[in-house]
Amino acid sequence: MATAQASEAETGTIVNDFVLHVATANGSGSQTSNMVLLRALFGMGIPVSGKNLFPSNIQGLPTWFTIRANGDGWIARKQDADVVVCMNSETSDEDVATAREGAVLIYEDTLGLADKRPDCIHYAVPFKKMIAECCPDLRLRKLVINMLYVGVCAQLFGFDMEEIKKALGKQLAGKQKAIDINLPALEYAYKWAEENLKKSDPYRVERMAANDGKIIIEGNAAAALGLMFGGVTVVTWYPITPSSSLCEYLEEYLNRFRMKDGKKTFAVVQAEDEIAAVGMLAGAGWAGARAFTSTSGPGISLMNEFIGLAYFAEIPFVICNVARTGPSTGLPTRTMQGDIISLFYASHGDTKHVVVIPSTPKEIFEMAGEALNLAEELQTPVFILSDLDLGMNYWMSDRFEYPTEPFRRGKVLSSDDLEKLGGKWGRYADVDGDGIPYRTIPGTDHPRAAYFTRGTGHTPQATYSEKPTDWKNNMDRLSRKFETAKTMVPKPEIKDDGHAVGLLYFGTTHEAIREACVKLDTKHNLKLDLCRLRAFPFTQEVEDFLHKHERVYVVELNRDGQMRMALNAELPRFSTKLHSITHYDGMPLTADEVVEALVKREREI
Amino acid sequence: MAGTAAPKPPETNRVGLQKKDYAGSKSTLCIGCGHDLITARIIDACYDLDIKPEQFVKLSGIGCSSKTPAYFVSRSFSFNSVHGRMPSIATGTALANRSLRMIGVSGDGDTANIGIGQFAHVMRRNLDLVYVVENNGVYGLTKGQFSATADKGSKLKHGAVNHMHAIDLCALAVELGCGFVARLFAGNTKMMRQVMQAAMAYEGLALLDIVSPCVTFNNHAGSTKSFPYAKDNEFALQDIGFVPAYDPQYEEMDHGDEREITLGDGSHITIKALEKDYDPTNRIAALNLLAEYHESGKIPTGIIYINEAEPRFVDQINMCDTPLSRLKEDVARPSKAALDEVMDELA
Ligand SMILES: Cc1ncc(C[n+]2csc(CCOP(=O)(O)OP(=O)(O)O)c2C)c(N)n1
Ligand code: SF4
Ligand SMILES: [Mg+2]
């Protein structure tokens, strides 16, 4: 018999504003259940986000999924959950002990948790007994048991059952057998809750209409779509969390939409390691393909030699770094903005790279296609800096717009062009004064088309040279090219209301910062201007922003303030204005952390 | 009346090019280096096979050997990449443009040491590539350290002895499914000339492991990769002929006891076994042969293994015939309906 211990929260009702935290074991099929809850909320028109906190393990270790539903559209991570569902007996003691004061606890009633945390609202549910009653197949019970908490939550918080069913149908699309097993369990639990639980918590969901024209998507899938519609032709990859699903999605979409007469108008190759993956890109980009790979920090480290060669030999390709925490394995399933320096200045010698930095799925969709353009226009490797939070978590987004702009393939000389030039051209000559040379592509049918590509010093005519002046002139031209890049990369998003204090940030801290700014303004009367970086090199707008503000806080998810270091390096005259706010425990940023840090720092000033 | 004879028109091949059109820049290798002999045979083969330089690409890693693409066919694109990674460059190039003919030049250090991983995987993929290893048992460019193909017991110039087993790239290639494996000696011009053409005509990966002495660092007594050692210990397995596809003589030739292999482009390789009858289409026999000769210290040269059955990499992955580099937007960007379909699924 379920008990519901009353608490002071019994008074009011809280509509469309809660954080639901589900603790399960990895590989137990809970992902489907969590996605059903997430999608049902989304279907009810309530703004929502889903973050998966999973172990580096395939089966058995604890995993948590956090859903935040918020009618006002605040969907960043929040530290404390309002509702905790404990399905994992291994962690339930701790899950209950660390719940916030007054939280709602839903757990298996044989776990003996009723006496713990008298400050909380308890719903003890006989999940094990129920699953025996509603799932005849013994082998399936371990998986289907997770549908029971969906039913219980749906009933307790007033989910629309039609939306739940629709979500289940979507999640198990095409698998009628699975639906036939899971739906009865879900309905059984709903009915059980209706008959046995006395509602004693304040949380309720109500239909609203905030999600019209919206989708739910992971950043990795969004990037994959952007690349496909951006005309990617050669994809190489070596599996590494959290980037693997990007290329897996990409291959899936390409197989679906880019077949012609039964053949592939693309190539996807699983390489033997990241060195081979990037080597293949160098070959493919050199020979005229729109080439792409995705990886994470350890892969970037392995790719470094080729990245430098491609910078110097001026070969286009795109690498998406879906960043994770720490070196080597580090925390492979947690998030970090820790690869700023290692990307911006990757490789040896004088190198610096063009990096685009998306914050949202829609932006990574657009920037992925744009990165393919920039790489070919600038004839250089271009990086997309994503992270686990964007790549693998579930985000609401506006629908993506179909790109209509033609592919920009840069300065490529055809055999006709060469004929007109009388065969006179120099692969590394700066004809237009923008630092970007012209190139030919292997296979161009002209006796003067070919040139020799190498990492050693070369003249504007691409001949071998060890002359100091040739080397220096070439490096200076590459600098000019980087200056040109400043005018081409995505500009920052700036909100400038003339306040003295600025906040500079980038990537997935976006939602937390947005929420924090409102809190800082309304609760602490702290007003800030904002600059969301969207690319490296830093554009003129970034300089102007730093120039105009007395102090600028740089918020980032790493210990040493790597973006601030890069700002210091590139724009040293502003270095005394920059202050770091860093967060580096592997978890996405919360608004409260930003508020707390800023209030404290501003008080100290 | 004395007239001047009309000047003899220069000799050209079937695409109208002279031998000099296949020349490269002047070699900067040491005089007498084995690698230059191989360069000369590559030029011959390109001329003899009527290769259009515009359709040909040259790829390499790093080393003296990897510099050599600069010394042949200057009219072809070339990529001198990074140490040990030529196979990945070649793979990417083929993915971008499957219509290009490719030669990859590497060294024994470039392949058997730093590049052994990429070597193994490109063999497995059966990329359409002529993979030349200019094998001198040492790192020439870094001044004479042992490479992984140095035989056990062989000595460096200053006397240091190699105690480790050598990696036999031919054996490894056979094991990994390579369909054309030859061991050659740079000093055996006649055999190199035939086999180089055969390798270029072959559709799939052709490995040429060529003993190519380093006259500066590994040509002394105690080396098993020196000119004198290779001359004394080469054992030519076969008398090999190559007949291009267009040559009408083939049908009329007396093939006697030769083994004939017809390649995908219609050209023919004729293989006449010398001494014992060796079957180069038998994988197990190939591995046994390599092991036997290795024990004896002899260098068996010829076509160690040949097999035509394997599909090429670009076909394994079902890539379209149009080079991906030439795809236009109407093919490379799916329709708006496709995006709408995905958006509806995610809504
Ligand atoms: C990553 C890296 N490590 C080391 C080197 C230095 N290096 C240049 S060539 C070479 C060895 C080349 O030996 P091999 O492939 O046998 O060519 P050879 O000069 O004998 O023809 C080495 C170690 C390098 N260029 N790159
Ligand atoms: S050092 Fe050896 S391998 Fe290099 S060029 Fe000289 S002879 Fe050839
Ligand atoms: Mg060598």
Coordinates of C-alpha atoms in Angstrom, one line a residue, chain A residues 43-400:
Chain A
G43 CA 3.4 17.5 -27.2
M44 CA 1.4 19.3 -24.5
G45 CA 3.0 22.5 -25.7
I46 CA 5.2 22.9 -22.5
P47 CA 8.8 24.1 -23.0
V48 CA 11.0 21.2 -21.9
S49 CA 14.6 19.9 -22.1
G50 CA 16.1 16.5 -21.4
K51 CA 19.6 15.8 -20.1
N52 CA 21.1 12.4 -19.9
L53 CA 23.7 11.8 -17.2
F54 CA 25.1 8.5 -18.1
P55 CA 28.2 6.4 -17.0
S56 CA 30.9 5.2 -19.3
N57 CA 29.5 1.8 -19.4
I58 CA 27.1 -0.3 -21.5
Q59 CA 25.0 -2.1 -18.9
G60 CA 24.5 -2.0 -15.2
L61 CA 26.0 1.3 -13.9
P62 CA 23.7 4.0 -12.6
T63 CA 22.4 6.6 -15.0
W64 CA 20.2 9.6 -14.5
F65 CA 17.9 11.5 -16.8
T66 CA 16.7 15.0 -15.9
I67 CA 13.7 16.6 -17.5
R68 CA 13.0 20.3 -16.9
A69 CA 9.6 21.5 -17.9
N70 CA 9.0 25.2 -17.6
G71 CA 6.1 27.3 -18.9
D72 CA 8.2 30.4 -19.0
G73 CA 10.7 28.7 -21.3
W74 CA 13.6 28.2 -18.8
I75 CA 15.1 25.0 -19.8
A76 CA 18.7 25.1 -18.6
R77 CA 19.9 22.5 -16.2
K78 CA 18.9 23.2 -12.6
Q79 CA 20.8 21.9 -9.7
D80 CA 17.9 20.5 -7.6
A81 CA 15.2 18.2 -8.8
D82 CA 11.6 18.7 -7.6
V83 CA 10.6 15.1 -8.3
V84 CA 13.0 12.2 -7.9
V85 CA 12.1 8.8 -9.4
C86 CA 14.3 6.1 -7.8
M87 CA 14.3 2.9 -9.9
N88 CA 17.8 1.9 -9.1
S89 CA 18.2 0.1 -5.8
E90 CA 22.0 0.6 -6.0
T91 CA 21.7 4.4 -5.8
S92 CA 18.3 4.9 -4.2
D93 CA 19.7 5.6 -0.7
E94 CA 21.9 8.3 -2.1
D95 CA 19.3 9.6 -4.5
V96 CA 16.9 10.1 -1.6
A97 CA 19.5 11.5 0.8
T98 CA 20.6 14.1 -1.7
A99 CA 17.1 15.2 -2.8
R100 CA 16.3 18.8 -2.0
E101 CA 14.2 19.7 0.9
G102 CA 10.6 19.0 0.3
A103 CA 11.1 17.1 -2.9
V104 CA 8.7 14.5 -4.3
L105 CA 10.1 11.0 -4.0
I106 CA 8.8 8.1 -6.1
Y107 CA 10.3 4.7 -5.3
E108 CA 9.8 1.0 -5.1
D109 CA 8.0 0.4 -1.8
T110 CA 10.2 -2.6 -0.7
L111 CA 13.2 -0.3 -0.6
G112 CA 12.4 0.7 2.9
L113 CA 12.7 4.5 2.3
A114 CA 9.5 5.5 4.0
D115 CA 11.2 6.6 7.2
K116 CA 13.9 8.5 5.5
R117 CA 13.6 12.2 4.7
P118 CA 10.4 13.0 6.5
D119 CA 10.6 16.5 5.0
C120 CA 9.9 15.0 1.5
I121 CA 6.7 13.9 -0.1
H122 CA 6.7 10.1 -0.6
Y123 CA 5.0 7.9 -3.1
A124 CA 6.0 4.3 -2.5
V125 CA 5.0 2.2 -5.4
P126 CA 5.1 -1.6 -5.6
F127 CA 6.8 -1.6 -9.1
K128 CA 8.0 -5.2 -8.8
K129 CA 4.7 -6.6 -7.8
M130 CA 2.9 -4.6 -10.5
I131 CA 5.2 -5.7 -13.3
A132 CA 4.6 -9.3 -12.4
E133 CA 0.9 -8.7 -12.7
C134 CA 1.0 -6.8 -16.0
C135 CA 3.9 -8.3 -17.9
P136 CA 3.5 -12.0 -18.5
D137 CA 6.9 -12.5 -20.2
L138 CA 9.5 -12.9 -17.5
R139 CA 12.4 -11.9 -19.6
L140 CA 10.8 -8.6 -20.6
R141 CA 10.0 -7.4 -17.1
K142 CA 13.4 -5.9 -16.4
L143 CA 12.9 -3.5 -19.4
V144 CA 9.2 -2.9 -19.2
I145 CA 9.3 -2.0 -15.5
N146 CA 10.4 1.4 -16.5
M147 CA 7.1 2.0 -18.3
L148 CA 5.5 1.8 -14.9
Y149 CA 7.0 5.1 -13.6
V150 CA 5.8 6.7 -16.8
G151 CA 2.3 5.7 -15.9
V152 CA 2.6 6.8 -12.3
C153 CA 4.0 10.2 -13.2
A154 CA 1.5 10.7 -16.0
Q155 CA -1.3 10.1 -13.5
L156 CA 0.2 12.1 -10.6
F157 CA 1.0 15.2 -12.6
G158 CA -1.9 15.1 -14.9
F159 CA -0.3 14.3 -18.3
D160 CA -2.6 14.0 -21.2
M161 CA -2.7 10.2 -21.9
E162 CA -3.2 10.8 -25.6
E163 CA 0.1 12.7 -25.7
I164 CA 1.7 9.9 -23.8
K165 CA 0.5 7.3 -26.3
K166 CA 1.6 9.5 -29.2
A167 CA 5.0 9.9 -27.6
L168 CA 5.3 6.1 -27.1
G169 CA 4.3 5.5 -30.7
K170 CA 6.9 8.0 -31.9
Q171 CA 9.6 6.5 -29.6
L172 CA 8.9 3.0 -30.8
A173 CA 8.1 3.9 -34.3
G174 CA 7.6 0.9 -36.5
K175 CA 7.9 -1.6 -33.6
Q176 CA 4.3 -2.5 -33.0
K177 CA 5.3 -5.5 -30.9
A178 CA 7.2 -3.3 -28.5
I179 CA 4.2 -0.9 -28.3
D180 CA 1.9 -3.8 -27.5
I181 CA 4.1 -4.9 -24.6
N182 CA 4.8 -1.4 -23.2
L183 CA 1.5 0.3 -23.5
P184 CA -0.5 -2.1 -21.3
A185 CA 2.1 -1.7 -18.6
L186 CA 2.0 2.0 -18.8
E187 CA -1.8 2.0 -18.6
Y188 CA -1.8 -0.4 -15.8
A189 CA 0.4 1.8 -13.7
Y190 CA -1.7 4.9 -14.6
K191 CA -4.8 3.1 -13.3
W192 CA -3.0 1.8 -10.3
A193 CA -1.9 5.3 -9.3
E194 CA -5.4 6.6 -9.8
E195 CA -6.8 4.0 -7.4
N196 CA -4.0 3.9 -4.9
L197 CA -2.1 7.2 -4.6
K198 CA -3.4 10.2 -2.8
K199 CA -2.0 13.3 -4.5
S200 CA -0.1 15.3 -2.0
D201 CA 2.4 17.3 -4.1
P202 CA 1.8 20.6 -5.8
Y203 CA 3.1 19.8 -9.3
R204 CA 0.7 19.7 -12.3
V205 CA 1.1 19.9 -16.0
E206 CA -1.4 21.8 -18.1
R207 CA -1.6 22.0 -21.9
M208 CA -0.2 25.2 -23.3
A209 CA 0.8 26.3 -26.8
A210 CA 4.4 27.3 -26.6
N211 CA 5.8 24.6 -28.9
D212 CA 4.0 25.3 -32.2
G213 CA 6.5 24.9 -35.1
K214 CA 9.1 23.4 -32.8
I215 CA 11.0 20.1 -32.8
I216 CA 13.0 18.1 -30.3
I217 CA 16.5 17.1 -31.4
E218 CA 20.0 16.3 -30.3
G219 CA 22.7 18.6 -31.5
N220 CA 24.5 15.7 -33.2
A221 CA 21.5 14.9 -35.3
A222 CA 21.1 18.6 -36.1
A223 CA 24.8 18.8 -37.2
A224 CA 24.3 15.7 -39.4
L225 CA 21.4 17.3 -41.2
G226 CA 23.3 20.6 -41.7
L227 CA 26.2 18.7 -43.3
M228 CA 23.9 16.6 -45.5
F229 CA 22.1 19.7 -46.8
G230 CA 25.4 21.5 -47.0
G231 CA 26.5 18.9 -49.6
V232 CA 29.1 16.9 -47.6
T233 CA 30.5 14.2 -49.8
V234 CA 33.2 12.4 -47.8
V235 CA 32.7 11.5 -44.2
T236 CA 35.4 9.6 -42.2
W237 CA 35.2 8.9 -38.5
Y238 CA 36.5 6.9 -35.6
P239 CA 34.0 6.2 -32.8
I240 CA 34.4 8.2 -29.6
T241 CA 31.7 9.4 -27.2
P242 CA 30.1 12.0 -27.4
S243 CA 30.7 12.4 -31.2
S244 CA 29.9 8.9 -32.5
S245 CA 26.2 9.6 -32.9
L246 CA 26.9 12.5 -35.2
C247 CA 28.4 10.3 -37.9
E248 CA 25.9 7.6 -37.2
Y249 CA 23.0 10.0 -37.7
L250 CA 24.8 11.4 -40.8
E251 CA 25.2 8.0 -42.4
E252 CA 21.6 7.2 -41.6
Y253 CA 20.4 10.4 -43.2
L254 CA 22.7 10.1 -46.2
N255 CA 21.6 6.5 -46.8
R256 CA 18.0 7.7 -46.8
F257 CA 18.3 10.9 -48.9
R258 CA 21.4 10.8 -50.9
M259 CA 21.1 7.6 -53.0
K260 CA 21.0 7.9 -56.7
D261 CA 20.2 5.0 -59.0
G262 CA 20.9 2.6 -56.1
K263 CA 24.4 4.1 -55.5
K264 CA 25.7 6.4 -52.9
T265 CA 26.5 10.0 -53.8
F266 CA 28.7 10.1 -50.7
A267 CA 31.2 8.0 -48.9
V268 CA 31.2 7.2 -45.2
V269 CA 34.3 5.4 -43.9
Q270 CA 35.0 4.2 -40.5
A271 CA 38.8 4.8 -40.2
E272 CA 41.3 2.8 -38.2
D273 CA 42.0 5.8 -36.0
E274 CA 41.7 9.5 -35.9
I275 CA 45.0 10.0 -37.7
A276 CA 43.6 8.0 -40.6
A277 CA 40.3 9.8 -40.4
V278 CA 41.9 13.2 -40.8
G279 CA 44.4 11.9 -43.3
M280 CA 41.5 10.8 -45.5
L281 CA 40.0 14.3 -45.1
A282 CA 43.2 15.9 -46.2
G283 CA 43.3 13.6 -49.3
A284 CA 39.6 14.2 -50.0
G285 CA 39.6 17.9 -49.4
W286 CA 42.7 18.2 -51.6
A287 CA 41.0 16.3 -54.4
G288 CA 37.8 18.4 -54.3
A289 CA 35.4 16.7 -51.9
R290 CA 33.5 18.4 -49.1
A291 CA 35.0 16.4 -46.4
F292 CA 34.0 16.0 -42.8
T293 CA 34.8 14.1 -39.6
S294 CA 33.6 14.3 -36.0
T295 CA 35.6 13.5 -32.9
S296 CA 36.3 14.6 -29.4
G297 CA 39.3 16.0 -27.6
P298 CA 41.5 12.8 -27.7
G299 CA 40.9 12.5 -31.4
I300 CA 41.8 16.2 -31.9
S301 CA 45.1 15.4 -30.2
L302 CA 45.9 12.6 -32.5
M303 CA 45.0 14.7 -35.6
N304 CA 47.3 17.5 -34.8
E305 CA 50.1 16.8 -37.3
F306 CA 47.7 16.6 -40.2
I307 CA 45.8 19.7 -39.0
G308 CA 49.0 21.7 -39.2
L309 CA 49.8 20.3 -42.7
A310 CA 46.3 21.2 -43.9
Y311 CA 46.6 24.7 -42.5
F312 CA 50.0 25.1 -44.2
A313 CA 49.2 23.3 -47.5
E314 CA 45.8 25.1 -47.5
I315 CA 43.4 22.1 -47.7
P316 CA 39.7 22.5 -46.9
F317 CA 37.9 20.1 -44.6
V318 CA 35.6 20.3 -41.5
I319 CA 36.1 18.7 -38.1
C320 CA 33.4 18.8 -35.5
N321 CA 34.8 18.5 -32.0
V322 CA 32.0 17.3 -29.7
A323 CA 33.9 18.1 -26.5
R324 CA 33.9 15.9 -23.4
T325 CA 35.6 16.3 -20.0
G326 CA 39.3 15.9 -19.5
P327 CA 42.3 14.2 -21.2
S328 CA 42.5 10.6 -22.3
T329 CA 39.3 9.1 -20.9
G330 CA 38.7 11.9 -18.4
L331 CA 35.0 11.9 -17.8
P332 CA 34.0 10.7 -21.3
T333 CA 30.3 11.0 -20.7
R334 CA 30.4 14.5 -19.2
T335 CA 30.6 17.9 -20.8
M336 CA 33.3 20.6 -20.9
Q337 CA 34.4 23.6 -22.9
G338 CA 37.9 22.4 -22.4
D339 CA 39.4 22.3 -25.9
I340 CA 39.5 26.0 -26.7
I341 CA 43.2 26.4 -26.8
S342 CA 43.9 23.0 -28.3
L343 CA 41.6 23.8 -31.2
F344 CA 42.2 27.4 -31.9
Y345 CA 46.0 26.8 -32.1
A346 CA 46.1 23.1 -32.9
S347 CA 49.4 21.7 -34.3
H348 CA 53.0 22.8 -34.4
G349 CA 54.7 25.8 -36.0
D350 CA 52.6 28.9 -36.5
T351 CA 49.0 27.8 -36.8
K352 CA 45.6 29.2 -36.0
H353 CA 42.3 28.0 -37.1
V354 CA 38.8 29.1 -38.0
V355 CA 36.3 27.7 -35.5
V356 CA 32.6 28.2 -35.4
I357 CA 30.8 27.9 -32.1
P358 CA 27.1 27.0 -32.1
S359 CA 24.9 27.2 -29.1
T360 CA 21.7 25.5 -30.2
P361 CA 20.7 22.7 -32.6
K362 CA 19.4 25.2 -35.1
E363 CA 22.7 27.0 -35.0
I364 CA 24.8 23.9 -35.4
F365 CA 22.5 22.9 -38.4
E366 CA 23.3 26.2 -40.0
M367 CA 26.9 26.4 -39.0
A368 CA 27.7 22.9 -40.2
G369 CA 26.7 23.9 -43.8
E370 CA 28.4 27.2 -43.4
A371 CA 31.6 25.5 -42.2
L372 CA 31.7 23.5 -45.4
N373 CA 31.5 26.8 -47.3
L374 CA 34.1 28.5 -45.2
A375 CA 36.6 25.7 -45.5
E376 CA 36.5 25.8 -49.2
E377 CA 36.4 29.5 -49.5
L378 CA 39.3 29.9 -47.1
Q379 CA 41.1 26.7 -48.1
T380 CA 41.8 25.6 -44.6
P381 CA 40.5 23.3 -42.0
V382 CA 37.4 24.7 -40.2
F383 CA 36.3 23.4 -36.9
I384 CA 32.8 23.2 -35.3
L385 CA 33.1 23.4 -31.6
S386 CA 30.3 21.5 -30.0
D387 CA 30.1 19.6 -26.7
L388 CA 28.4 16.7 -25.1
D389 CA 25.6 18.8 -23.7
L390 CA 24.6 20.1 -27.2
G391 CA 25.5 16.9 -29.0
M392 CA 23.8 14.3 -27.0
N393 CA 21.1 16.0 -25.0
Y394 CA 17.6 16.8 -26.2
W395 CA 16.8 20.4 -27.1
M396 CA 13.7 22.1 -28.3
S397 CA 14.3 24.1 -31.4
D398 CA 12.5 26.0 -34.1
R399 CA 12.2 23.9 -37.3
F400 CA 15.3 24.2 -39.5

